[in-house]
Amino acid sequence: FITTKLRNSNQPVEKALPSIRHSLELLQTEYVDCLLLHWPVPETRADAWRVLERVLDEGLARSIGVSNYQERHLTELLEHCAVKPAINQIELSPFTYTREVVRACNENHIAVEAYSPLTRGLL
């Protein structure tokens, strides 16, 4: 299962698709299982999401999602998207837990994927 992210500096429309194609080339694959927007960058997130929807439609990704989206970001995205995110990758551990985000994901059938679940080795 291969997941990769569209980093913040590559979210502008003119950079997004070339960046994704370059990632596929580096990974030596025709598609990834999941492609995520790395961060909800205010100026670019809406257009970047439309690029991810196109990538999904073209078969370059099997699923698309977001990373570090809070409840307000999810609400905004869900109001305008054609395809709901499959995943929201957030920092989630016994010590870092945002109930509102997890609740919003559950209510909208968006899988929560934890990063730093062991709090960077502190457990």
PDB file of C-alpha atoms in Angstrom:
ATOM      1  CA  PHE A   1       0.000   0.000   0.000  1.00  0.00           C
ATOM      2  CA  ILE A   2       1.701   3.181  -1.180  1.00  0.00           C
ATOM      3  CA  THR A   3       0.720   6.571   0.217  1.00  0.00           C
ATOM      4  CA  THR A   4       2.312   9.854  -0.747  1.00  0.00           C
ATOM      5  CA  LYS A   5       1.524  13.504  -0.142  1.00  0.00           C
ATOM      6  CA  LEU A   6       1.305  16.642  -2.193  1.00  0.00           C
ATOM      7  CA  ARG A   7       3.511  18.961  -0.194  1.00  0.00           C
ATOM      8  CA  ASN A   8       2.536  22.544   0.503  1.00  0.00           C
ATOM      9  CA  SER A   9       4.870  24.163  -2.020  1.00  0.00           C
ATOM     10  CA  ASN A  10       3.418  21.968  -4.782  1.00  0.00           C
ATOM     11  CA  GLN A  11      -0.252  22.673  -4.067  1.00  0.00           C
ATOM     12  CA  PRO A  12      -0.630  25.580  -6.539  1.00  0.00           C
ATOM     13  CA  VAL A  13      -2.491  24.250  -9.593  1.00  0.00           C
ATOM     14  CA  GLU A  14       0.384  24.791 -12.004  1.00  0.00           C
ATOM     15  CA  LYS A  15       2.696  22.674  -9.812  1.00  0.00           C
ATOM     16  CA  ALA A  16       0.337  19.997  -8.474  1.00  0.00           C
ATOM     17  CA  LEU A  17      -0.057  17.616 -11.412  1.00  0.00           C
ATOM     18  CA  PRO A  18       3.606  17.758 -12.498  1.00  0.00           C
ATOM     19  CA  SER A  19       4.611  17.095  -8.872  1.00  0.00           C
ATOM     20  CA  ILE A  20       2.282  14.102  -8.624  1.00  0.00           C
ATOM     21  CA  ARG A  21       3.551  12.658 -11.911  1.00  0.00           C
ATOM     22  CA  HIS A  22       7.140  13.156 -10.695  1.00  0.00           C
ATOM     23  CA  SER A  23       6.333  11.273  -7.462  1.00  0.00           C
ATOM     24  CA  LEU A  24       4.912   8.379  -9.474  1.00  0.00           C
ATOM     25  CA  GLU A  25       8.066   8.323 -11.570  1.00  0.00           C
ATOM     26  CA  LEU A  26      10.301   8.279  -8.484  1.00  0.00           C
ATOM     27  CA  LEU A  27       8.168   5.525  -6.935  1.00  0.00           C
ATOM     28  CA  GLN A  28       8.341   3.590 -10.208  1.00  0.00           C
ATOM     29  CA  THR A  29       4.604   3.017 -10.258  1.00  0.00           C
ATOM     30  CA  GLU A  30       1.638   4.013 -12.407  1.00  0.00           C
ATOM     31  CA  TYR A  31      -0.546   4.879  -9.408  1.00  0.00           C
ATOM     32  CA  VAL A  32      -0.498   5.215  -5.633  1.00  0.00           C
ATOM     33  CA  ASP A  33      -3.016   3.693  -3.287  1.00  0.00           C
ATOM     34  CA  CYS A  34      -3.558   6.985  -1.480  1.00  0.00           C
ATOM     35  CA  LEU A  35      -2.621  10.563  -2.286  1.00  0.00           C
ATOM     36  CA  LEU A  36      -2.938  13.167   0.479  1.00  0.00           C
ATOM     37  CA  LEU A  37      -2.890  16.947   0.645  1.00  0.00           C
ATOM     38  CA  HIS A  38      -0.186  17.523   3.236  1.00  0.00           C
ATOM     39  CA  TRP A  39      -1.655  20.624   4.889  1.00  0.00           C
ATOM     40  CA  PRO A  40      -4.764  22.820   4.529  1.00  0.00           C
ATOM     41  CA  VAL A  41      -2.956  25.756   2.918  1.00  0.00           C
ATOM     42  CA  PRO A  42      -5.578  28.544   2.784  1.00  0.00           C
ATOM     43  CA  GLU A  43      -4.640  29.944  -0.625  1.00  0.00           C
ATOM     44  CA  THR A  44      -4.360  26.628  -2.466  1.00  0.00           C
ATOM     45  CA  ARG A  45      -6.362  23.894  -0.723  1.00  0.00           C
ATOM     46  CA  ALA A  46      -9.591  24.175  -2.749  1.00  0.00           C
ATOM     47  CA  ASP A  47      -7.864  24.107  -6.142  1.00  0.00           C
ATOM     48  CA  ALA A  48      -5.400  21.449  -5.001  1.00  0.00           C
ATOM     49  CA  TRP A  49      -8.315  19.232  -3.955  1.00  0.00           C
ATOM     50  CA  ARG A  50      -9.808  19.532  -7.462  1.00  0.00           C
ATOM     51  CA  VAL A  51      -6.464  18.366  -8.863  1.00  0.00           C
ATOM     52  CA  LEU A  52      -6.585  15.331  -6.551  1.00  0.00           C
ATOM     53  CA  GLU A  53     -10.122  14.566  -7.772  1.00  0.00           C
ATOM     54  CA  ARG A  54      -8.801  14.666 -11.339  1.00  0.00           C
ATOM     55  CA  VAL A  55      -5.880  12.397 -10.426  1.00  0.00           C
ATOM     56  CA  LEU A  56      -8.352   9.937  -8.905  1.00  0.00           C
ATOM     57  CA  ASP A  57     -10.499  10.063 -12.045  1.00  0.00           C
ATOM     58  CA  GLU A  58      -7.430   9.444 -14.224  1.00  0.00           C
ATOM     59  CA  GLY A  59      -6.438   6.390 -12.174  1.00  0.00           C
ATOM     60  CA  LEU A  60      -3.191   7.855 -10.848  1.00  0.00           C
ATOM     61  CA  ALA A  61      -4.460   7.323  -7.284  1.00  0.00           C
ATOM     62  CA  ARG A  62      -6.897   4.758  -5.928  1.00  0.00           C
ATOM     63  CA  SER A  63      -7.999   7.042  -3.104  1.00  0.00           C
ATOM     64  CA  ILE A  64      -7.446  10.634  -2.048  1.00  0.00           C
ATOM     65  CA  GLY A  65      -7.370  12.252   1.342  1.00  0.00           C
ATOM     66  CA  VAL A  66      -6.097  15.037   3.526  1.00  0.00           C
ATOM     67  CA  SER A  67      -3.610  15.468   6.301  1.00  0.00           C
ATOM     68  CA  ASN A  68      -3.754  17.806   9.289  1.00  0.00           C
ATOM     69  CA  TYR A  69      -7.308  18.964   8.536  1.00  0.00           C
ATOM     70  CA  GLN A  70      -9.271  20.286  11.471  1.00  0.00           C
ATOM     71  CA  GLU A  71     -13.050  20.208  11.714  1.00  0.00           C
ATOM     72  CA  ARG A  72     -13.487  23.596  10.004  1.00  0.00           C
ATOM     73  CA  HIS A  73     -11.279  22.524   7.078  1.00  0.00           C
ATOM     74  CA  LEU A  74     -13.281  19.332   6.624  1.00  0.00           C
ATOM     75  CA  THR A  75     -16.577  21.232   6.727  1.00  0.00           C
ATOM     76  CA  GLU A  76     -15.360  23.653   4.069  1.00  0.00           C
ATOM     77  CA  LEU A  77     -14.064  20.855   1.845  1.00  0.00           C
ATOM     78  CA  LEU A  78     -17.212  18.741   2.152  1.00  0.00           C
ATOM     79  CA  GLU A  79     -19.369  21.681   1.064  1.00  0.00           C
ATOM     80  CA  HIS A  80     -17.569  21.990  -2.273  1.00  0.00           C
ATOM     81  CA  CYS A  81     -15.961  18.676  -3.195  1.00  0.00           C
ATOM     82  CA  ALA A  82     -17.147  16.153  -5.761  1.00  0.00           C
ATOM     83  CA  VAL A  83     -15.270  13.342  -3.971  1.00  0.00           C
ATOM     84  CA  LYS A  84     -15.048  13.072  -0.177  1.00  0.00           C
ATOM     85  CA  PRO A  85     -11.630  12.428   1.311  1.00  0.00           C
ATOM     86  CA  ALA A  86     -11.114   8.779   2.172  1.00  0.00           C
ATOM     87  CA  ILE A  87      -8.614   9.585   4.927  1.00  0.00           C
ATOM     88  CA  ASN A  88      -7.646  12.405   7.271  1.00  0.00           C
ATOM     89  CA  GLN A  89      -4.139  11.766   8.584  1.00  0.00           C
ATOM     90  CA  ILE A  90      -3.750  13.590  11.894  1.00  0.00           C
ATOM     91  CA  GLU A  91      -1.462  13.509  14.887  1.00  0.00           C
ATOM     92  CA  LEU A  92      -3.239  11.124  17.216  1.00  0.00           C
ATOM     93  CA  SER A  93      -1.945   9.556  20.389  1.00  0.00           C
ATOM     94  CA  PRO A  94      -3.085   9.059  23.977  1.00  0.00           C
ATOM     95  CA  PHE A  95      -1.751  12.560  24.700  1.00  0.00           C
ATOM     96  CA  THR A  96      -2.690  14.362  21.475  1.00  0.00           C
ATOM     97  CA  TYR A  97      -6.333  13.815  20.732  1.00  0.00           C
ATOM     98  CA  THR A  98      -8.742  16.189  18.997  1.00  0.00           C
ATOM     99  CA  ARG A  99     -12.194  14.766  19.632  1.00  0.00           C
ATOM    100  CA  GLU A 100     -13.955  17.208  17.292  1.00  0.00           C
ATOM    101  CA  VAL A 101     -11.832  16.154  14.323  1.00  0.00           C
ATOM    102  CA  VAL A 102     -12.292  12.450  15.012  1.00  0.00           C
ATOM    103  CA  ARG A 103     -16.048  12.966  15.458  1.00  0.00           C
ATOM    104  CA  ALA A 104     -16.304  14.930  12.183  1.00  0.00           C
ATOM    105  CA  CYS A 105     -14.395  12.203  10.357  1.00  0.00           C
ATOM    106  CA  ASN A 106     -16.583   9.452  11.805  1.00  0.00           C
ATOM    107  CA  GLU A 107     -19.796  11.319  10.955  1.00  0.00           C
ATOM    108  CA  ASN A 108     -18.649  11.765   7.361  1.00  0.00           C
ATOM    109  CA  HIS A 109     -17.206   8.258   6.905  1.00  0.00           C
ATOM    110  CA  ILE A 110     -13.643   9.545   6.600  1.00  0.00           C
ATOM    111  CA  ALA A 111     -11.034   7.168   7.989  1.00  0.00           C
ATOM    112  CA  VAL A 112      -8.728   8.611  10.632  1.00  0.00           C
ATOM    113  CA  GLU A 113      -5.094   7.673  10.150  1.00  0.00           C
ATOM    114  CA  ALA A 114      -2.728   8.456  13.008  1.00  0.00           C
ATOM    115  CA  TYR A 115       0.748   9.772  12.673  1.00  0.00           C
ATOM    116  CA  SER A 116       2.953   9.771  15.765  1.00  0.00           C
ATOM    117  CA  PRO A 117       0.662   7.257  17.535  1.00  0.00           C
ATOM    118  CA  LEU A 118       3.465   6.468  19.964  1.00  0.00           C
ATOM    119  CA  THR A 119       4.133  10.179  20.572  1.00  0.00           C
ATOM    120  CA  ARG A 120       7.492  10.094  18.831  1.00  0.00           C
ATOM    121  CA  GLY A 121       8.742   7.282  21.062  1.00  0.00           C
ATOM    122  CA  LEU A 122       7.744   8.824  24.403  1.00  0.00           C
ATOM    123  CA  LEU A 123       5.455   5.930  25.335  1.00  0.00           C
TER     124      LEU A 123
END
